[in-house]
Amino acid sequence: MEEELEPHDSKAVDAKEVVSSAPEHSSAQQETSFNNGKAEEADVGFSASCLTTAELQQHWRAVKQVFRSVKLLFDIPTTRIIDQKISKYVVYQIVVIRSGSYDFERVVIERRYSDFLHLHQELLQDFNEEMEDIVMPKKKMTGNFSEENIAERRVALRDYLTQLYSLRCVRKSQAFLAFFTHKELKTAYDLLRGGRFSRALEGLQKALVLQEKLSSHNPTLVVPTLCAILVCQRDLEDFDAAFQTGRRALPTVRRYELRQYQGPLLEALVDLGYSLGLPVAQLQDELTRVQDSPIGQVSEMSLKELVVHEFV
């Protein structure tokens, strides 16, 4: 089970967690908070390539405020039947929606009933007592492909996800997050290793949207995905986008001292900065300090080498 991470160099601020089945009245305020937090995350301190202590504290206050306001809704608006020679099954198209404001970042994932069943069995291993009142929708003996039964199960599975999310221990678990992202990430990393960077990038960006919605308790979970996106963008020669992606990842890498990524990410940013004609002296100095630091191990792999070892 994923635990909520404490920042390395500041006191943790407890976020009041509320599970909502409808948008809050303060949607305009939440939208402003979310947009401001994202803007600050993207821009603060990067003109000088390094964050001062004051800027870092300001940055994370904004990010924590974003985390407090995130509440999620789940919908299964449509289904489709896959009819193959040896099998026939229904796939449910799931959307995760950030409530309290209009969610501009909506992606659709598809899961079979067997995926829901696998999730339920995994969660019962760790949270059997907590889930005693949650019932997994069952299959019917006949008529599984009738429109009426599919519609009924679609609603039941939507409500099932909502019930799971209402349990703090479940929504912070690795199994719950993996249900929404593992298949897409596995496919994307396989494509990346095969050099199919455009298709890999599409899958990674889709997974990132879901990770950012579902893993606000642990911001480090998006770092590998951001690094993989950077690698794809760089290999597609979109250097500016790659540099911006690296900038998004760097504050979290610094904050939580993710030394596995710190050196390779800084090295990639320095190289991208040179290619773009940007000032990188402070990034270069930081890279040197990280490499010369006697504390902890710094990865000797490049960022691409580090990324391709994910999901092996």
Coordinates of C-alpha atoms in Angstrom, one line a residue:
M1 CA 0.0 0.0 0.0
E2 CA 1.3 3.4 -0.9
E3 CA 1.9 5.7 2.1
E4 CA 1.5 9.4 2.0
L5 CA 5.0 10.8 1.6
E6 CA 6.3 13.5 3.8
P7 CA 8.4 16.2 2.2
H8 CA 12.1 15.8 3.0
D9 CA 12.8 19.4 4.2
S10 CA 9.6 20.8 5.6
K11 CA 6.7 19.9 7.9
A12 CA 3.9 18.0 6.3
V13 CA 0.6 19.8 6.1
D14 CA -2.4 17.6 6.6
A15 CA -5.0 17.9 3.9
K16 CA -8.7 17.6 4.8
E17 CA -9.9 14.8 2.6
V18 CA -13.5 14.9 1.5
V19 CA -15.2 12.4 -0.8
S20 CA -17.9 14.1 -2.8
S21 CA -20.5 12.7 -5.2
A22 CA -21.4 16.1 -6.6
P23 CA -19.5 19.3 -7.4
E24 CA -18.9 21.7 -4.5
H25 CA -20.4 25.2 -4.3
S26 CA -16.9 26.7 -4.2
S27 CA -16.1 25.5 -7.7
A28 CA -14.9 28.9 -8.9
Q29 CA -12.5 29.2 -6.0
Q30 CA -11.2 25.7 -6.5
E31 CA -10.7 26.4 -10.2
T32 CA -8.7 29.5 -9.4
S33 CA -6.6 27.5 -6.8
F34 CA -6.0 24.7 -9.2
N35 CA -5.0 26.9 -12.1
N36 CA -2.8 29.2 -9.9
G37 CA -1.1 26.1 -8.4
K38 CA -0.3 24.7 -11.8
A39 CA 1.0 28.0 -13.1
E40 CA 3.2 28.4 -10.2
E41 CA 4.5 24.9 -10.4
A42 CA 5.4 25.5 -14.1
D43 CA 7.0 29.0 -13.7
V44 CA 8.3 29.6 -10.2
G45 CA 12.1 29.9 -9.9
F46 CA 13.0 28.5 -13.3
S47 CA 14.2 31.7 -14.8
A48 CA 17.3 31.2 -12.7
S49 CA 17.1 27.4 -13.1
C50 CA 17.3 26.8 -9.4
L51 CA 14.8 27.4 -6.6
T52 CA 15.7 29.4 -3.5
T53 CA 14.4 28.2 -0.2
A54 CA 11.7 30.8 -0.1
E55 CA 10.6 30.0 -3.7
L56 CA 10.5 26.3 -2.9
Q57 CA 8.3 26.9 0.2
Q58 CA 6.0 29.1 -1.9
H59 CA 5.9 26.5 -4.6
W60 CA 4.9 23.6 -2.3
R61 CA 2.3 25.7 -0.5
A62 CA 0.6 26.2 -3.8
V63 CA 0.9 22.5 -4.7
K64 CA -0.5 21.4 -1.4
Q65 CA -3.5 23.7 -1.8
V66 CA -4.2 22.0 -5.1
F67 CA -4.1 18.6 -3.4
R68 CA -6.6 19.7 -0.8
S69 CA -9.2 20.7 -3.4
V70 CA -9.0 17.6 -5.6
K71 CA -12.1 15.4 -5.4
L72 CA -12.9 12.8 -8.0
L73 CA -16.0 11.4 -9.6
F74 CA -16.1 8.2 -11.7
D75 CA -18.3 7.6 -14.8
I76 CA -18.8 4.8 -17.2
P77 CA -20.7 6.5 -20.0
T78 CA -20.4 3.8 -22.7
T79 CA -19.5 0.2 -23.3
R80 CA -18.7 -1.9 -26.3
I81 CA -18.8 -5.6 -27.1
I82 CA -15.7 -7.3 -28.4
D83 CA -16.6 -10.3 -30.4
Q84 CA -13.6 -12.4 -31.4
K85 CA -13.5 -15.9 -32.8
I86 CA -12.6 -17.6 -29.5
S87 CA -14.0 -15.0 -27.0
K88 CA -16.7 -12.4 -26.5
Y89 CA -16.7 -9.8 -23.8
V90 CA -17.8 -6.3 -22.8
V91 CA -15.3 -3.4 -22.2
Y92 CA -16.4 -0.5 -20.0
Q93 CA -15.1 2.9 -20.9
I94 CA -14.2 4.7 -17.7
V95 CA -13.7 8.4 -17.2
V96 CA -12.2 10.0 -14.0
I97 CA -13.5 13.5 -13.5
R98 CA -12.1 16.2 -11.2
S99 CA -15.1 17.7 -9.5
G100 CA -15.6 21.3 -8.3
S101 CA -14.9 22.8 -11.7
Y102 CA -15.0 21.9 -15.3
D103 CA -12.4 19.2 -16.0
F104 CA -10.6 20.0 -19.2
E105 CA -8.4 16.9 -19.0
R106 CA -10.6 13.9 -19.5
V107 CA -9.2 10.7 -20.8
V108 CA -11.0 7.4 -21.4
I109 CA -9.7 4.0 -20.4
E110 CA -11.2 0.6 -21.2
R111 CA -11.5 -2.2 -18.7
R112 CA -13.2 -5.6 -18.8
Y113 CA -15.2 -7.1 -16.0
S114 CA -12.3 -9.4 -15.2
D115 CA -10.1 -6.3 -14.5
F116 CA -12.6 -5.1 -11.9
L117 CA -12.7 -8.6 -10.4
H118 CA -8.9 -8.7 -10.2
L119 CA -8.8 -5.3 -8.5
H120 CA -11.4 -6.5 -6.0
Q121 CA -9.5 -9.6 -5.1
E122 CA -6.2 -7.7 -4.7
L123 CA -7.9 -5.1 -2.4
L124 CA -9.5 -7.8 -0.3
Q125 CA -6.0 -9.2 0.5
D126 CA -5.1 -5.9 2.2
F127 CA -8.4 -4.3 3.2
N128 CA -10.8 -7.2 3.9
E129 CA -12.2 -5.6 7.0
E130 CA -12.5 -2.1 5.6
M131 CA -14.3 -3.4 2.5
E132 CA -16.8 -5.6 4.3
D133 CA -19.7 -3.4 3.2
I134 CA -18.6 -3.1 -0.5
V135 CA -20.1 -5.6 -2.9
M136 CA -18.5 -6.4 -6.2
P137 CA -21.2 -6.5 -8.9
K138 CA -21.7 -10.1 -9.9
K139 CA -22.0 -11.7 -13.4
K140 CA -25.4 -13.1 -14.3
M141 CA -25.7 -16.7 -15.4
T142 CA -27.4 -15.7 -18.7
G143 CA -27.9 -12.6 -20.8
N144 CA -24.6 -11.0 -20.1
F145 CA -24.6 -9.3 -23.5
S146 CA -28.2 -8.0 -23.4
E147 CA -28.5 -4.2 -23.5
E148 CA -30.4 -4.2 -20.2
N149 CA -27.9 -6.2 -18.3
I150 CA -24.9 -4.3 -19.7
A151 CA -26.5 -1.0 -18.7
E152 CA -27.3 -2.3 -15.2
R153 CA -23.7 -3.5 -14.7
R154 CA -22.3 -0.3 -16.1
V155 CA -24.1 1.7 -13.4
A156 CA -23.2 -0.9 -10.7
L157 CA -19.4 -0.8 -11.6
R158 CA -19.5 3.0 -11.6
D159 CA -20.9 3.0 -8.1
Y160 CA -18.4 0.4 -7.1
L161 CA -15.5 2.6 -8.1
T162 CA -17.1 5.5 -6.1
Q163 CA -17.4 3.3 -3.0
L164 CA -13.8 2.2 -3.3
Y165 CA -12.6 5.8 -3.6
S166 CA -14.6 6.7 -0.5
L167 CA -12.2 4.5 1.5
R168 CA -9.0 6.5 2.2
C169 CA -6.8 3.3 2.5
V170 CA -8.1 2.0 -0.8
R171 CA -7.7 5.2 -2.9
K172 CA -4.1 5.5 -1.7
S173 CA -3.2 1.9 -2.5
Q174 CA -1.0 0.9 -5.3
A175 CA -3.6 -1.6 -6.5
F176 CA -6.3 1.1 -7.0
L177 CA -3.9 3.4 -8.9
A178 CA -2.6 0.5 -11.0
F179 CA -6.2 -0.4 -12.1
F180 CA -6.4 2.9 -13.9
T181 CA -2.8 3.3 -15.2
H182 CA -0.9 0.0 -15.4
K183 CA -2.1 -1.2 -18.8
E184 CA -1.5 2.1 -20.5
L185 CA 1.9 2.6 -18.9
K186 CA 3.0 -1.0 -19.8
T187 CA 2.0 -0.5 -23.4
A188 CA 3.6 3.0 -23.6
Y189 CA 6.9 1.7 -22.2
D190 CA 6.9 -1.2 -24.6
L191 CA 6.4 1.3 -27.5
L192 CA 9.2 3.5 -26.1
R193 CA 11.7 0.6 -25.9
G194 CA 10.7 -0.2 -29.5
G195 CA 11.5 3.3 -30.7
R196 CA 7.9 4.2 -31.5
F197 CA 8.0 7.5 -29.6
S198 CA 4.9 9.2 -31.0
R199 CA 2.6 6.4 -29.9
A200 CA 4.5 6.0 -26.6
L201 CA 4.1 9.7 -25.9
E202 CA 0.3 9.5 -26.5
G203 CA 0.0 6.7 -23.9
L204 CA 2.2 8.3 -21.4
Q205 CA 0.4 11.6 -21.5
K206 CA -2.9 9.8 -21.1
A207 CA -1.5 7.9 -18.0
L208 CA -0.1 11.2 -16.6
V209 CA -3.5 12.8 -16.5
L210 CA -4.9 9.9 -14.5
Q211 CA -1.8 9.8 -12.2
E212 CA -2.1 13.5 -11.4
K213 CA -5.7 13.0 -10.5
L214 CA -5.3 9.8 -8.5
S215 CA -2.0 10.2 -6.7
S216 CA -2.1 13.6 -5.1
H217 CA -1.2 11.9 -1.8
N218 CA 2.2 11.1 -3.3
P219 CA 3.5 13.5 -5.9
T220 CA 6.6 11.4 -6.6
L221 CA 4.5 8.8 -8.5
V222 CA 4.3 11.0 -11.6
V223 CA 8.1 11.6 -11.8
P224 CA 8.9 8.4 -13.8
T225 CA 6.1 9.2 -16.3
L226 CA 7.3 12.8 -16.7
C227 CA 10.8 11.5 -17.3
A228 CA 9.6 9.0 -19.9
I229 CA 7.6 11.8 -21.6
L230 CA 10.8 14.0 -21.7
V231 CA 12.7 11.1 -23.4
C232 CA 10.0 10.7 -26.1
Q233 CA 9.8 14.4 -26.7
R234 CA 13.6 14.7 -27.0
D235 CA 13.9 11.8 -29.4
L236 CA 11.1 13.4 -31.5
E237 CA 13.3 16.6 -31.5
D238 CA 10.7 18.6 -29.6
F239 CA 13.3 20.1 -27.4
D240 CA 11.3 22.9 -26.0
A241 CA 8.5 20.6 -24.9
A242 CA 11.1 18.2 -23.4
F243 CA 12.7 21.0 -21.4
Q244 CA 9.3 22.2 -20.1
T245 CA 8.5 18.6 -19.0
G246 CA 11.8 18.3 -17.2
R247 CA 11.0 21.6 -15.4
R248 CA 7.8 20.1 -14.2
A249 CA 9.5 17.1 -12.7
L250 CA 12.5 18.8 -11.2
P251 CA 10.9 20.5 -8.1
T252 CA 9.5 17.1 -6.9
V253 CA 12.8 15.4 -7.6
R254 CA 14.5 18.1 -5.5
R255 CA 11.9 18.2 -2.8
Y256 CA 11.9 14.5 -2.1
E257 CA 15.6 13.9 -3.0
L258 CA 14.9 11.3 -5.6
R259 CA 18.6 10.7 -6.3
Q260 CA 17.9 8.0 -8.8
Y261 CA 16.4 10.6 -11.1
Q262 CA 18.1 13.8 -9.9
G263 CA 21.4 13.4 -11.7
P264 CA 20.0 12.0 -15.0
L265 CA 17.2 14.6 -15.1
L266 CA 19.6 17.5 -14.5
E267 CA 22.0 16.2 -17.1
A268 CA 19.1 16.0 -19.6
L269 CA 18.0 19.5 -18.8
V270 CA 21.5 20.9 -19.2
D271 CA 21.8 19.2 -22.6
L272 CA 18.4 20.5 -23.7
G273 CA 19.2 24.0 -22.4
Y274 CA 22.3 24.1 -24.5
S275 CA 20.4 22.9 -27.6
L276 CA 17.8 25.7 -27.0
G277 CA 20.4 28.4 -26.3
L278 CA 19.2 28.8 -22.7
P279 CA 21.3 29.8 -19.7
V280 CA 22.1 26.6 -17.9
A281 CA 25.0 27.6 -15.6
Q282 CA 23.0 27.1 -12.4
L283 CA 21.7 23.8 -13.6
Q284 CA 25.2 22.7 -14.4
D285 CA 26.4 23.8 -11.0
E286 CA 23.6 21.8 -9.3
L287 CA 24.4 18.8 -11.4
T288 CA 28.1 19.0 -10.3
R289 CA 27.0 19.3 -6.6
V290 CA 24.8 16.3 -7.0
Q291 CA 27.5 14.2 -8.7
D292 CA 30.1 15.2 -6.1
S293 CA 27.8 14.7 -3.0
P294 CA 29.0 12.0 -0.7
I295 CA 25.4 11.4 0.5
G296 CA 23.5 8.6 -1.2
Q297 CA 24.0 7.0 -4.6
V298 CA 23.5 9.0 -7.8
S299 CA 22.5 7.0 -10.9
E300 CA 25.2 6.6 -13.5
M301 CA 22.7 5.8 -16.2
S302 CA 21.3 8.4 -18.6
L303 CA 17.7 9.4 -18.2
K304 CA 16.8 7.3 -21.2
E305 CA 18.5 4.2 -19.8
L306 CA 16.8 4.8 -16.5
V307 CA 13.4 5.1 -18.2
V308 CA 13.6 2.0 -20.4
H309 CA 14.2 -0.1 -17.3
E310 CA 10.7 0.7 -16.1
F311 CA 8.0 -2.0 -16.5
V312 CA 10.6 -4.5 -17.7

